[in-house]
Amino acid sequence: MPETMKTERAMPAAAGPLKGLRVIDCATLFAGPIISTLMGDFGADVIKIEHPSGDPLRNMGAKKEGHGLWWKTTGRNKRCIALDLKTAEDAEIFKAMIIDADILVENFRTGTLESWGLGWDVLSKINPRLVMVRVTGFGQTGPYSRRAGFGTLAEAMSGFAHITGQPDGPPTLPPFGLADGIAAYYGCFASMFAIYERDIGGSGKGQYIDLAIYEPIFALLGPQPIIFDQLGVIQNRTGNRSVNNAPRNAYRTREGRWVALSAATPSIVKRVLDLTGGPGTADDPRFQTNLDRIKHVEEIDRIVGGWIAKHDLSQVLETFERVEAAIAPIYDVEQIFGDQQYIARNSVVSVPDEDLGPVRMQNVFPVMSRTPGAIRRTGARIDQDRDEIIDELRAAGRLPAQGEDRA
């Protein structure tokens, strides 16, 4: 095992609506770990189990002084212990941890835990109240169930990539873990459903959740399935335009900045068109319905984009706000850090880190009036909390005292 790196500062005590909930996270990279990050943000006691070599996320992406910055965010609010679950000794520690766990999150390939004697059949007998979230690319069943699966594959097979990008360009994949993030939120609320049924519904029983990464993003892609079923229409790429309403696009200002707008209601359409095309533009017979406007989208974009191209960003935003026509600047992360709305809501927060000092990252969302979440610690070092976790298990009689053999 890696040498435990001691620290004088323990993680602050948990608060929030999930205080008292025990979560075991033995997943890697994105979808699975983000489920437990969300729970830890709102007060759950999350124990992160990693292979002794560490979660691959520790070494992915940008680093500073050897420390993975992505890990510092996704690993936040978790206590860390390194275990090799293929070994008998560490499997026993894992089972001891399961005894009082509320939720287990795992994302091994289908059948892997079973091959180690740690499948649902075994763990649910150890703890009948356990909720087990099983995250895989394609689910526990079906012909693809044993395939390796990642968010990129889900973004491709869900239909997302097919409708994303310019009409004359290739299908476009997102430059971040979109499918993984969506799956994580589904996994989090599904876990809460299971806990509610167990505790408030009164069954007292756990269950497993079969979370396939491709399914949540597919569910969010709108009415495509029913449109194809009923009309035989396949949605294709339209760039930044919408198949449902116009104007909707990204437009460039005079000094080269970009803004985005979507006029999804008749009142907004009128304000935008009369502002950019002059009074009465919205009364043009070509622009009266969504279908009319989509049919004449080139003319609409010429009007809207032409007006925006003649004005600087500040003028565009001020004028649109004055007439109550919705628009927003397209930001990079530096611009986000300086935006007054982000600052006023504390959307980016500074957190002390044992390795790097103060670091800034996204705050906990959403904001709850009475039991808000909080970041108590950034991502810890490998095996940092081993002694504390093992001592707790020994004190509870789930592991033999040091130097003793299990009977």
Coordinates of C-alpha atoms in Angstrom, one line a residue:
M1 CA 0.0 0.0 0.0
P2 CA 1.2 3.6 -0.5
E3 CA 2.5 5.2 2.6
T4 CA -0.2 7.1 4.3
M5 CA 0.6 10.8 4.3
K6 CA -0.4 12.3 7.6
T7 CA -2.0 15.7 8.0
E8 CA -2.7 17.7 11.1
R9 CA -6.0 19.0 9.7
A10 CA -8.8 16.5 9.6
M11 CA -11.7 17.0 7.3
P12 CA -14.3 19.3 9.0
A13 CA -17.4 17.7 10.3
A14 CA -20.2 17.1 7.8
A15 CA -23.3 19.1 7.7
G16 CA -26.2 19.4 5.2
P17 CA -29.3 17.3 4.4
L18 CA -27.3 14.1 3.9
K19 CA -25.5 14.1 7.2
G20 CA -25.4 10.6 8.6
L21 CA -25.6 8.9 5.2
R22 CA -22.6 6.6 4.6
V23 CA -21.5 6.2 1.0
I24 CA -18.7 3.9 -0.3
D25 CA -17.3 5.0 -3.7
C26 CA -15.1 2.4 -5.4
A27 CA -15.7 3.9 -8.9
T28 CA -13.1 5.6 -11.1
L29 CA -12.9 8.6 -13.4
F30 CA -16.2 10.4 -13.9
A31 CA -19.8 9.2 -13.7
G32 CA -19.5 7.0 -10.6
P33 CA -17.3 9.3 -8.6
I34 CA -19.3 12.4 -9.4
I35 CA -22.4 10.6 -7.9
S36 CA -20.6 10.4 -4.6
T37 CA -19.1 13.9 -5.0
L38 CA -22.7 15.3 -5.1
M39 CA -23.6 13.4 -2.0
G40 CA -20.5 14.5 -0.2
D41 CA -21.2 18.1 -1.1
F42 CA -24.5 17.8 0.8
G43 CA -23.1 16.2 3.9
A44 CA -22.8 12.4 3.2
D45 CA -19.8 10.6 4.7
V46 CA -18.1 9.4 1.5
I47 CA -15.3 6.9 1.7
K48 CA -13.3 6.7 -1.5
I49 CA -11.8 3.3 -2.2
E50 CA -9.0 3.4 -4.8
H51 CA -6.6 0.8 -6.1
P52 CA -3.2 1.3 -4.5
S53 CA -2.1 2.9 -7.8
G54 CA -4.7 5.6 -7.4
D55 CA -7.8 6.7 -9.4
P56 CA -6.7 7.4 -12.9
L57 CA -8.3 10.8 -12.6
R58 CA -5.4 11.8 -10.3
N59 CA -3.1 11.8 -13.4
M60 CA -5.5 13.1 -16.0
G61 CA -5.4 16.6 -17.4
A62 CA -3.6 19.6 -16.0
K63 CA -1.3 19.3 -13.0
K64 CA 0.4 21.8 -10.7
E65 CA 3.5 20.7 -8.7
G66 CA 2.6 17.1 -9.5
H67 CA -1.0 17.3 -8.2
G68 CA -3.9 16.6 -10.6
L69 CA -6.3 19.6 -10.6
W70 CA -9.3 17.6 -11.9
W71 CA -8.9 15.3 -8.9
K72 CA -8.9 18.2 -6.5
T73 CA -12.5 19.0 -7.6
T74 CA -14.0 15.5 -8.2
G75 CA -12.3 14.0 -5.1
R76 CA -13.5 16.7 -2.8
N77 CA -15.4 15.9 0.5
K78 CA -14.2 12.2 0.4
R79 CA -12.1 10.2 2.8
C80 CA -9.5 8.1 1.0
I81 CA -8.3 4.6 1.5
A82 CA -6.4 2.3 -0.9
L83 CA -7.6 -1.3 -1.3
D84 CA -6.9 -4.0 -3.8
L85 CA -10.3 -5.8 -3.9
K86 CA -8.8 -8.8 -5.6
T87 CA -6.9 -9.7 -2.5
A88 CA -8.5 -11.6 0.4
E89 CA -7.3 -9.2 3.1
D90 CA -8.6 -6.1 1.4
A91 CA -11.8 -7.8 0.3
E92 CA -12.5 -8.4 4.0
I93 CA -11.9 -4.7 4.8
F94 CA -14.3 -3.9 2.0
K95 CA -17.0 -6.2 3.4
A96 CA -16.6 -4.7 6.8
M97 CA -17.2 -1.3 5.4
I98 CA -20.3 -2.5 3.6
I99 CA -22.0 -3.6 6.9
D100 CA -23.3 -0.1 7.7
A101 CA -23.1 1.6 4.3
D102 CA -26.2 3.2 2.9
I103 CA -24.9 3.4 -0.7
L104 CA -22.2 1.8 -2.7
V105 CA -21.1 3.3 -6.1
E106 CA -19.1 1.1 -8.4
N107 CA -18.3 1.1 -12.1
F108 CA -16.3 -2.1 -12.8
R109 CA -17.1 -3.8 -16.0
T110 CA -20.2 -6.1 -15.7
G111 CA -19.3 -9.3 -13.9
T112 CA -16.0 -8.1 -12.4
L113 CA -17.2 -7.8 -8.7
E114 CA -18.9 -11.1 -9.1
S115 CA -15.6 -12.7 -10.2
W116 CA -14.1 -11.4 -7.0
G117 CA -16.9 -12.8 -4.8
L118 CA -18.2 -9.2 -4.2
G119 CA -21.3 -9.1 -6.3
W120 CA -24.8 -7.9 -5.4
D121 CA -25.7 -11.4 -4.2
V122 CA -22.9 -11.4 -1.6
L123 CA -23.1 -7.7 -0.5
S124 CA -26.9 -7.6 -0.1
K125 CA -26.7 -10.5 2.3
I126 CA -24.0 -8.7 4.3
N127 CA -26.2 -5.6 4.4
P128 CA -29.8 -6.0 3.2
R129 CA -30.3 -2.2 3.4
L130 CA -27.6 -1.5 0.9
V131 CA -28.3 0.6 -2.2
M132 CA -25.8 -0.3 -4.9
V133 CA -25.3 1.9 -7.9
R134 CA -23.8 0.0 -10.8
V135 CA -22.5 2.4 -13.4
T136 CA -21.5 0.9 -16.8
G137 CA -21.4 2.1 -20.4
F138 CA -24.3 -0.1 -21.5
G139 CA -25.9 -1.6 -18.4
Q140 CA -25.9 -4.9 -16.7
T141 CA -28.0 -6.6 -19.4
G142 CA -28.2 -6.8 -23.1
P143 CA -25.7 -7.9 -25.8
Y144 CA -23.4 -4.9 -25.1
S145 CA -23.3 -5.4 -21.3
R146 CA -19.8 -6.7 -21.1
R147 CA -18.3 -4.1 -23.5
A148 CA -16.0 -1.4 -22.1
G149 CA -18.0 1.8 -22.1
F150 CA -17.2 5.5 -21.6
G151 CA -19.0 8.8 -21.9
T152 CA -17.7 9.4 -25.4
L153 CA -19.3 6.2 -26.6
A154 CA -22.6 7.3 -25.0
E155 CA -22.4 10.7 -26.6
A156 CA -22.0 8.9 -29.9
M157 CA -24.6 6.2 -29.6
S158 CA -27.3 8.3 -27.8
G159 CA -27.8 10.5 -30.9
F160 CA -26.2 13.5 -29.3
A161 CA -23.1 13.7 -31.6
H162 CA -25.3 13.3 -34.7
I163 CA -27.3 16.5 -34.0
T164 CA -24.3 18.5 -32.8
G165 CA -22.1 20.5 -35.1
Q166 CA -22.4 22.5 -38.3
P167 CA -24.6 21.1 -41.1
D168 CA -21.7 20.6 -43.4
G169 CA -19.3 19.4 -40.7
P170 CA -18.7 16.2 -38.9
P171 CA -20.7 15.0 -35.8
T172 CA -19.3 16.8 -32.8
L173 CA -18.3 15.4 -29.4
P174 CA -18.3 17.6 -26.3
P175 CA -14.9 18.6 -25.0
F176 CA -15.8 17.5 -21.4
G177 CA -17.6 14.6 -19.7
L178 CA -21.2 15.5 -20.7
A179 CA -22.7 12.0 -20.7
D180 CA -20.8 11.1 -17.6
G181 CA -22.0 14.2 -15.8
I182 CA -25.6 13.6 -16.8
A183 CA -25.4 10.0 -15.7
A184 CA -24.0 11.1 -12.4
Y185 CA -27.0 13.3 -11.6
Y186 CA -29.4 10.5 -12.6
G187 CA -27.4 8.1 -10.4
C188 CA -27.6 10.6 -7.5
F189 CA -31.4 11.2 -7.6
A190 CA -32.0 7.5 -8.3
S191 CA -30.1 6.7 -5.1
M192 CA -32.2 9.2 -3.2
F193 CA -35.4 7.5 -4.6
A194 CA -34.1 4.2 -3.3
I195 CA -33.3 5.7 0.1
Y196 CA -36.7 7.3 0.4
E197 CA -38.4 4.0 -0.5
R198 CA -36.3 2.2 2.0
D199 CA -36.6 4.6 4.9
I200 CA -39.8 6.6 4.3
G201 CA -41.7 4.0 2.3
G202 CA -40.8 1.6 5.0
S203 CA -39.6 -1.4 3.2
G204 CA -36.3 -1.3 5.0
K205 CA -34.7 -3.0 2.0
G206 CA -32.0 -1.8 -0.3
Q207 CA -31.8 -2.5 -4.1
Y208 CA -29.4 -2.1 -6.9
I209 CA -29.5 0.6 -9.6
D210 CA -28.5 -0.4 -13.1
L211 CA -27.2 2.8 -14.6
A212 CA -26.1 2.7 -18.2
I213 CA -24.3 5.9 -19.2
Y214 CA -25.9 6.1 -22.7
E215 CA -29.5 6.1 -21.3
P216 CA -29.7 9.4 -19.3
I217 CA -28.3 11.5 -22.2
F218 CA -30.6 9.7 -24.6
A219 CA -33.5 10.6 -22.3
L220 CA -32.6 14.3 -22.4
L221 CA -32.5 14.6 -26.2
G222 CA -36.1 15.7 -26.4
P223 CA -38.9 14.4 -28.6
Q224 CA -36.7 12.8 -31.3
P225 CA -37.9 9.2 -30.7
I226 CA -41.6 10.1 -30.9
I227 CA -41.1 12.4 -33.9
F228 CA -39.3 9.6 -35.8
D229 CA -41.9 7.1 -34.7
Q230 CA -44.9 9.2 -35.8
L231 CA -43.4 11.2 -38.7
G232 CA -40.3 9.3 -39.8
V233 CA -38.3 12.5 -39.4
I234 CA -34.6 12.3 -38.4
Q235 CA -33.1 15.4 -36.8
N236 CA -29.8 16.4 -38.3
R237 CA -27.1 19.0 -37.5
T238 CA -28.2 22.7 -37.6
G239 CA -25.1 24.3 -36.0
N240 CA -26.2 26.9 -33.4
R241 CA -29.7 27.1 -34.9
S242 CA -32.7 25.4 -33.4
V243 CA -35.2 23.1 -35.2
N244 CA -37.9 24.5 -32.9
N245 CA -37.6 28.3 -32.9
A246 CA -35.9 31.3 -34.5
P247 CA -34.0 33.5 -33.9
R248 CA -31.6 31.2 -32.0
N249 CA -27.9 31.4 -32.8
A250 CA -24.5 32.6 -31.7
Y251 CA -23.8 36.1 -33.2
R252 CA -20.6 38.1 -33.3
T253 CA -20.3 41.7 -32.1
R254 CA -18.4 44.5 -33.7
E255 CA -15.2 43.9 -31.6
G256 CA -15.3 40.2 -32.1
R257 CA -17.0 38.9 -29.0
W258 CA -19.8 36.4 -29.2
V259 CA -23.3 36.4 -27.8
A260 CA -26.1 33.8 -27.8
L261 CA -29.8 34.3 -27.9
S262 CA -32.9 32.2 -28.1
A263 CA -36.3 33.8 -28.8
A264 CA -38.5 30.9 -27.6
T265 CA -41.7 32.9 -26.9
P266 CA -43.7 35.3 -29.1
S267 CA -43.1 38.3 -26.8
I268 CA -39.3 37.8 -26.9
V269 CA -39.5 37.3 -30.7
K270 CA -41.2 40.6 -31.1
R271 CA -38.8 42.5 -28.9
V272 CA -35.7 41.1 -30.7
L273 CA -37.0 41.6 -34.2
D274 CA -38.3 45.1 -33.6
L275 CA -35.0 46.0 -31.9
T276 CA -32.7 44.7 -34.6
G277 CA -34.9 45.2 -37.6
G278 CA -36.8 48.3 -36.6
P279 CA -40.3 48.8 -35.4
G280 CA -42.8 46.6 -37.2
T281 CA -40.3 44.0 -38.2
A282 CA -42.0 41.4 -36.0
D283 CA -45.3 42.0 -37.9
D284 CA -43.8 40.7 -41.2
P285 CA -46.1 37.9 -42.4
R286 CA -43.0 35.7 -42.9
F287 CA -42.2 35.8 -39.1
Q288 CA -45.6 35.0 -37.5
T289 CA -45.1 31.4 -36.3
N290 CA -42.2 29.2 -35.3
L291 CA -42.5 27.3 -38.5
D292 CA -42.6 30.5 -40.5
R293 CA -39.5 31.8 -38.8
I294 CA -37.6 28.6 -39.2
K295 CA -38.5 28.6 -42.9
H296 CA -37.1 32.1 -43.2
V297 CA -34.2 31.7 -40.7
E298 CA -31.6 33.1 -43.1
E299 CA -33.4 36.4 -43.3
I300 CA -33.9 36.5 -39.5
D301 CA -30.3 35.8 -38.9
R302 CA -29.3 38.5 -41.4
I303 CA -31.5 41.0 -39.5
V304 CA -30.4 40.0 -36.0
G305 CA -26.8 39.2 -36.8
G306 CA -26.4 42.3 -38.9
W307 CA -27.5 44.6 -36.0
I308 CA -25.3 42.9 -33.4
A309 CA -22.3 43.1 -35.8
K310 CA -22.6 46.9 -35.8
H311 CA -22.4 47.2 -32.0
D312 CA -19.9 46.4 -29.3
L313 CA -20.7 43.8 -26.7
S314 CA -21.6 46.3 -23.9
Q315 CA -24.0 48.1 -26.2
V316 CA -25.6 44.8 -27.3
L317 CA -26.1 43.7 -23.7
E318 CA -27.3 47.0 -22.4
T319 CA -29.8 47.5 -25.3
F320 CA -31.2 44.0 -25.1
E321 CA -31.6 44.3 -21.3
R322 CA -33.4 47.6 -21.7
V323 CA -36.0 46.2 -24.0
E324 CA -36.2 42.9 -22.0
A325 CA -34.9 40.7 -24.9
A326 CA -32.9 37.8 -23.5
I327 CA -29.3 37.5 -24.6
A328 CA -26.0 36.4 -23.0
P329 CA -22.3 36.8 -23.7
I330 CA -20.4 33.6 -24.5
Y331 CA -17.8 33.3 -21.8
D332 CA -14.4 31.6 -21.4
V333 CA -13.5 30.6 -17.9
E334 CA -11.5 33.8 -17.2
Q335 CA -14.5 35.9 -18.1
I336 CA -16.6 33.7 -15.8
F337 CA -14.3 34.5 -12.9
G338 CA -14.9 38.3 -13.4
D339 CA -18.7 38.2 -14.0
Q340 CA -20.7 40.1 -11.4
Q341 CA -23.5 37.4 -11.3
Y342 CA -21.0 34.6 -10.5
I343 CA -19.4 36.8 -7.9
A344 CA -22.6 37.9 -6.2
R345 CA -23.8 34.3 -5.9
N346 CA -20.4 32.9 -4.9
S347 CA -20.7 30.4 -7.8
V348 CA -16.9 30.1 -7.7
V349 CA -15.4 29.5 -4.3
S350 CA -11.9 29.5 -2.8
V351 CA -11.1 26.4 -0.8
P352 CA -7.9 25.7 1.2
D353 CA -5.9 22.8 -0.2
E354 CA -3.1 21.0 1.7
D355 CA -0.9 20.7 -1.3
L356 CA -1.5 23.9 -3.3
G357 CA -2.9 26.4 -0.8
P358 CA -6.1 28.3 -1.8
V359 CA -7.7 26.9 -4.9
R360 CA -10.8 28.1 -6.7
M361 CA -13.5 25.7 -8.1
Q362 CA -17.2 25.5 -8.7
N363 CA -19.3 25.9 -5.5
V364 CA -22.0 23.4 -4.4
F365 CA -25.2 23.6 -6.4
P366 CA -28.1 24.1 -6.1
V367 CA -28.4 26.6 -3.2
M368 CA -30.6 25.3 -0.3
S369 CA -32.0 27.9 2.0
R370 CA -31.9 25.9 5.3
T371 CA -29.5 23.0 4.7
P372 CA -26.9 24.1 2.1
G373 CA -24.0 22.0 1.0
A374 CA -20.4 22.9 1.5
I375 CA -16.9 21.9 0.4
R376 CA -15.1 20.6 3.5
R377 CA -12.0 19.4 1.8
T378 CA -10.5 19.2 -1.7
G379 CA -9.4 15.8 -3.1
A380 CA -7.2 14.0 -0.6
R381 CA -4.0 12.1 -1.1
I382 CA -4.0 8.4 -1.8
D383 CA -4.7 6.4 1.3
Q384 CA -4.7 9.6 3.4
D385 CA -7.5 8.4 5.7
R386 CA -6.6 4.8 6.1
D387 CA -5.8 4.9 9.8
E388 CA -9.0 6.7 10.7
I389 CA -11.2 4.4 8.6
I390 CA -9.5 1.2 9.9
D391 CA -9.7 2.4 13.5
E392 CA -13.4 3.0 13.1
L393 CA -14.0 -0.5 11.8
R394 CA -12.0 -2.0 14.7
A395 CA -13.8 0.1 17.2
A396 CA -17.1 -1.2 15.8
G397 CA -15.9 -4.8 16.0
R398 CA -16.0 -5.3 12.3
L399 CA -12.2 -5.9 12.0
P400 CA -10.0 -7.6 14.6
A401 CA -7.9 -5.4 16.8
Q402 CA -4.4 -4.7 15.6
G403 CA -2.3 -7.8 16.1
E404 CA -5.3 -10.1 16.5
D405 CA -6.5 -12.7 14.0
R406 CA -10.1 -12.8 12.9
A407 CA -11.8 -15.8 14.5

